[in-house]
C-alpha positions as a printed Julia matrix, in Angstrom:
297×3 Matrix{Float64}:
 40.65  78.82  40.08
 41.34  77.1   43.39
 44.24  74.64  43.65
 44.33  71.75  46.1
 47.32  71.56  48.42
 48.32  67.9   48.45
 49.78  68.04  51.94
 46.21  68.72  53.09
 44.98  65.65  51.2
 47.81  63.62  52.7
 46.68  64.57  56.2
 43.06  63.79  55.32
 44.04  60.38  53.96
 46.03  59.59  57.12
 43.11  60.45  59.41
 40.72  58.22  57.45
 43.15  55.3   57.2
 44.33  55.42  60.82
 40.92  56.4   62.2
 42.52  58.84  64.61
 43.78  62.42  64.52
 46.4   61.5   67.12
 47.73  58.5   65.15
 47.69  60.55  61.95
 49.79  63.2   63.69
 52.34  60.57  64.77
 52.44  59.15  61.25
 52.96  62.58  59.69
 55.39  63.8   62.4
 53.05  66.66  63.21
 51.12  67.8   66.25
 47.48  66.86  66.53
 46.37  70.54  66.26
 48.41  70.8   63.03
 46.54  67.85  61.54
 43.21  69.33  62.61
 44.22  72.63  61.02
 44.99  70.93  57.7
 41.59  69.26  57.7
 39.97  72.61  58.48
 41.94  74.33  55.69
 40.81  71.69  53.19
 37.18  72.09  54.29
 37.47  75.87  53.99
 38.97  75.49  50.52
 36.0   73.51  49.21
 33.46  75.2   51.53
 31.99  71.96  52.89
 32.83  69.16  55.35
 35.08  66.34  54.17
 34.68  63.98  57.11
 32.25  63.12  59.88
 33.88  63.05  63.3
 32.21  59.88  64.51
 33.24  56.35  65.4
 34.4   55.25  62.92
 35.56  58.45  61.23
 33.98  58.51  57.77
 34.48  60.69  54.73
 31.58  62.66  53.33
 30.6   62.18  49.69
 32.86  65.01  48.56
 35.55  63.69  50.9
 35.37  60.3   49.18
 35.87  62.0   45.81
 38.94  63.82  47.13
 40.37  60.56  48.51
 39.72  58.76  45.23
 41.59  61.5   43.37
 44.48  61.48  45.88
 44.93  57.69  45.69
 45.09  57.83  41.89
 47.72  60.57  42.09
 49.7   58.34  44.47
 49.5   55.51  41.94
 50.85  57.75  39.16
 53.64  58.94  41.43
 54.6   55.37  42.35
 54.95  54.59  38.65
 56.82  57.8   37.77
 59.44  58.14  40.51
 61.55  55.05  39.6
 61.83  56.46  36.06
 63.0   59.87  37.3
 65.28  58.6   40.07
 66.48  55.17  38.88
 69.45  55.24  41.25
 67.26  55.48  44.36
 66.29  52.29  46.21
 62.9   51.08  45.06
 60.36  51.43  47.83
 57.53  48.91  48.11
 54.36  49.95  46.28
 51.16  49.62  48.3
 48.46  48.09  46.11
 44.95  47.9   47.52
 42.17  45.91  45.93
 38.82  44.55  47.06
 37.86  40.92  46.7
 35.14  38.55  47.74
 36.19  35.93  50.29
 35.69  33.0   47.91
 38.11  34.38  45.31
 40.63  35.03  48.06
 40.26  31.48  49.35
 40.71  29.9   45.92
 42.38  31.5   42.9
 43.4   35.1   43.61
 46.57  34.67  45.7
 48.13  31.97  43.45
 47.73  34.11  40.31
 49.26  37.18  42.01
 52.18  35.3   43.59
 54.58  35.6   40.59
 54.07  39.38  40.47
 54.57  39.8   44.22
 57.8   37.78  43.99
 59.04  39.89  41.07
 58.05  43.4   42.18
 58.31  45.23  45.53
 54.59  45.08  46.26
 52.81  45.57  49.54
 49.41  44.01  48.95
 46.38  45.24  50.88
 43.36  43.01  50.31
 40.0   44.41  51.42
 37.53  41.54  51.81
 33.8   42.11  51.39
 30.71  40.46  49.98
 30.95  40.32  46.16
 28.01  42.73  45.9
 29.68  45.27  48.21
 33.32  45.31  47.02
 32.39  47.9   44.41
 31.72  50.47  47.13
 35.33  50.29  48.3
 36.37  51.24  44.77
 33.79  54.01  44.68
 35.1   55.41  47.98
 38.7   55.36  46.73
 39.87  52.75  49.24
 41.11  50.44  46.47
 42.21  50.77  42.85
 40.29  47.68  41.72
 37.54  45.35  42.86
 36.21  41.89  42.07
 32.44  42.26  41.96
 29.22  40.75  40.64
 28.22  44.18  39.31
 28.49  44.43  35.54
 28.14  48.19  35.05
 31.34  50.23  35.61
 31.49  53.21  37.94
 32.23  56.66  36.57
 35.96  56.92  35.82
 36.4   53.14  35.89
 36.45  50.29  33.39
 35.33  46.7   33.79
 36.16  43.28  32.33
 34.35  40.0   32.81
 36.41  37.43  34.69
 34.12  34.41  34.48
 31.81  32.44  36.74
 32.02  30.79  40.14
 29.74  27.79  40.59
 28.33  27.18  44.08
 27.08  23.8   45.25
 24.9   23.01  48.26
 26.89  20.5   50.28
 27.11  18.75  53.64
 28.96  15.87  55.23
 27.51  12.36  54.84
 26.74  12.27  58.58
 24.88  15.61  58.4
 22.88  14.43  55.4
 21.97  11.22  57.21
 20.92  13.14  60.34
 18.85  15.94  58.79
 18.06  14.95  55.21
 17.49  11.21  55.45
 14.0   11.75  54.07
 15.26  14.21  51.47
 15.87  17.95  51.45
 12.62  19.91  51.58
 10.78  22.58  53.56
 10.11  20.3   56.51
 13.69  19.09  56.86
 15.29  22.49  56.21
 13.51  24.22  59.11
 15.45  21.96  61.49
 18.84  21.83  59.72
 21.4   24.59  60.48
 22.75  26.4   57.44
 25.75  28.72  57.16
 26.1   32.41  56.23
 29.2   34.56  55.77
 27.59  37.57  57.48
 24.23  39.31  57.84
 24.72  40.9   54.41
 25.18  37.49  52.78
 22.09  37.1   50.59
 23.4   34.19  48.54
 22.22  31.42  50.86
 18.89  33.1   51.66
 18.02  33.78  48.01
 18.95  30.25  46.96
 16.86  28.57  49.67
 13.89  30.84  49.0
 14.16  30.29  45.24
 14.42  26.49  45.45
 12.23  25.73  48.47
 10.1   28.81  49.13
 11.47  29.29  52.65
 11.94  32.91  53.72
 15.06  34.01  55.54
 14.72  33.59  59.29
 12.41  30.59  59.12
 15.34  28.17  59.47
 18.45  28.04  61.73
 21.87  29.21  60.57
 25.41  29.89  61.79
 27.42  32.97  60.8
 31.12  32.52  60.05
 33.2   35.31  58.5
 35.52  32.97  56.6
 35.29  30.95  53.39
 37.79  28.45  54.78
 35.61  27.99  57.87
 32.67  27.14  55.6
 34.54  24.03  54.49
 35.52  23.16  58.06
 31.94  23.54  59.34
 30.61  21.37  56.54
 33.27  18.67  56.98
 32.67  18.57  60.72
 28.96  17.96  60.17
 27.92  21.25  61.76
 26.0   22.75  58.84
 25.0   22.49  55.22
 26.09  25.39  52.99
 26.77  26.79  49.56
 30.48  26.54  48.75
 32.37  27.41  45.57
 33.19  24.21  43.69
 36.77  25.43  43.19
 37.24  25.21  46.94
 35.94  21.67  47.51
 36.9   19.66  44.43
 38.93  17.17  46.5
 36.28  16.83  49.22
 33.6   16.07  46.64
 35.8   13.51  44.91
 36.69  11.76  48.16
 33.1   11.77  49.44
 34.02  13.82  52.49
 31.33  16.23  51.31
 28.27  15.33  49.26
 26.27  17.39  46.8
 22.78  17.77  48.26
 21.25  19.0   44.98
 23.16  17.4   42.08
 20.91  19.05  39.47
 21.07  22.55  40.98
 23.88  25.1   41.12
 24.12  28.75  42.0
 26.18  30.63  39.42
 27.8   33.99  40.1
 29.45  35.98  37.3
 32.46  37.97  38.5
 33.84  41.19  36.99
 37.07  43.11  37.53
 36.56  46.85  38.0
 39.48  49.31  38.17
 40.38  52.94  37.62
 40.49  53.94  33.96
 43.98  55.4   34.37
 46.05  52.44  35.56
 49.78  52.27  34.84
 52.96  50.51  35.9
 52.73  47.72  38.46
 49.06  48.52  38.99
 48.4   47.71  35.33
 50.42  44.49  35.61
 48.31  43.43  38.59
 45.13  44.32  36.72
 46.16  42.51  33.53
 47.16  39.43  35.52
 43.83  39.28  37.33
 41.97  39.52  34.01
 44.14  36.99  32.13
 44.41  34.39  34.89
 40.88  34.96  36.13
 39.57  34.15  32.63
 41.46  30.85  32.77
 40.29  29.79  36.22
 36.7   31.06  36.1
 35.6   29.51  32.85
């Protein structure tokens, strides 16, 4: 039976994270040829490639499985070492999780703040569309992910967090300029909307469902920021779907108006994480579930 040498996995992880053999060598205090040799040894061990030498450098499917395994071993080690060597200074624990931008802009950071203040945590938040965060968990980049997917991945478990309600809003001046005669097909083809990125299907699916307009038949801006969504809407630059949690004050003050009072887009969010989660990782996971259930009712 073949055994994996973890120093080879460590080198592999460094190359993927730093996206450079040279930077990985500096990080590991090795020469670049030594790092390349470790990658080659790992590939020879499993008799297949583990990465694609492209820009960016990407792991193959088997490479992703190796990384996923290695990151879980790191998590177990981070939990175990303080128990074995209690007299040693506690090093910060790097915790990586994937989140959608709207959760990050509203409830996630406040609920994690007490834990970060109490434990030596280095938080790494990977932001992606709520339909795509799950792939970062699948690839081993994170230990947990907030996603709209209900079905857990192999080796993972999932809990329902709750729902985020999205409202179609604009500033009063924007409404008066573009939707004075109401919001319909004819007025929408002239009014600029707002998307998070080209993978953002939320806006397109909502407009097509409610008004029968296909994506591309109306103008839109692209802004990679949930906070910027609010700014664009308040400045009268676009109409857009925004999580109600993020604009409660603006709706109350009238700075933003609900364009479709009888219509909402509802997204159910789930928390996916590795089945074997211990220590601080488990505390982070439990906090997200408990507090998420309170906020996302």
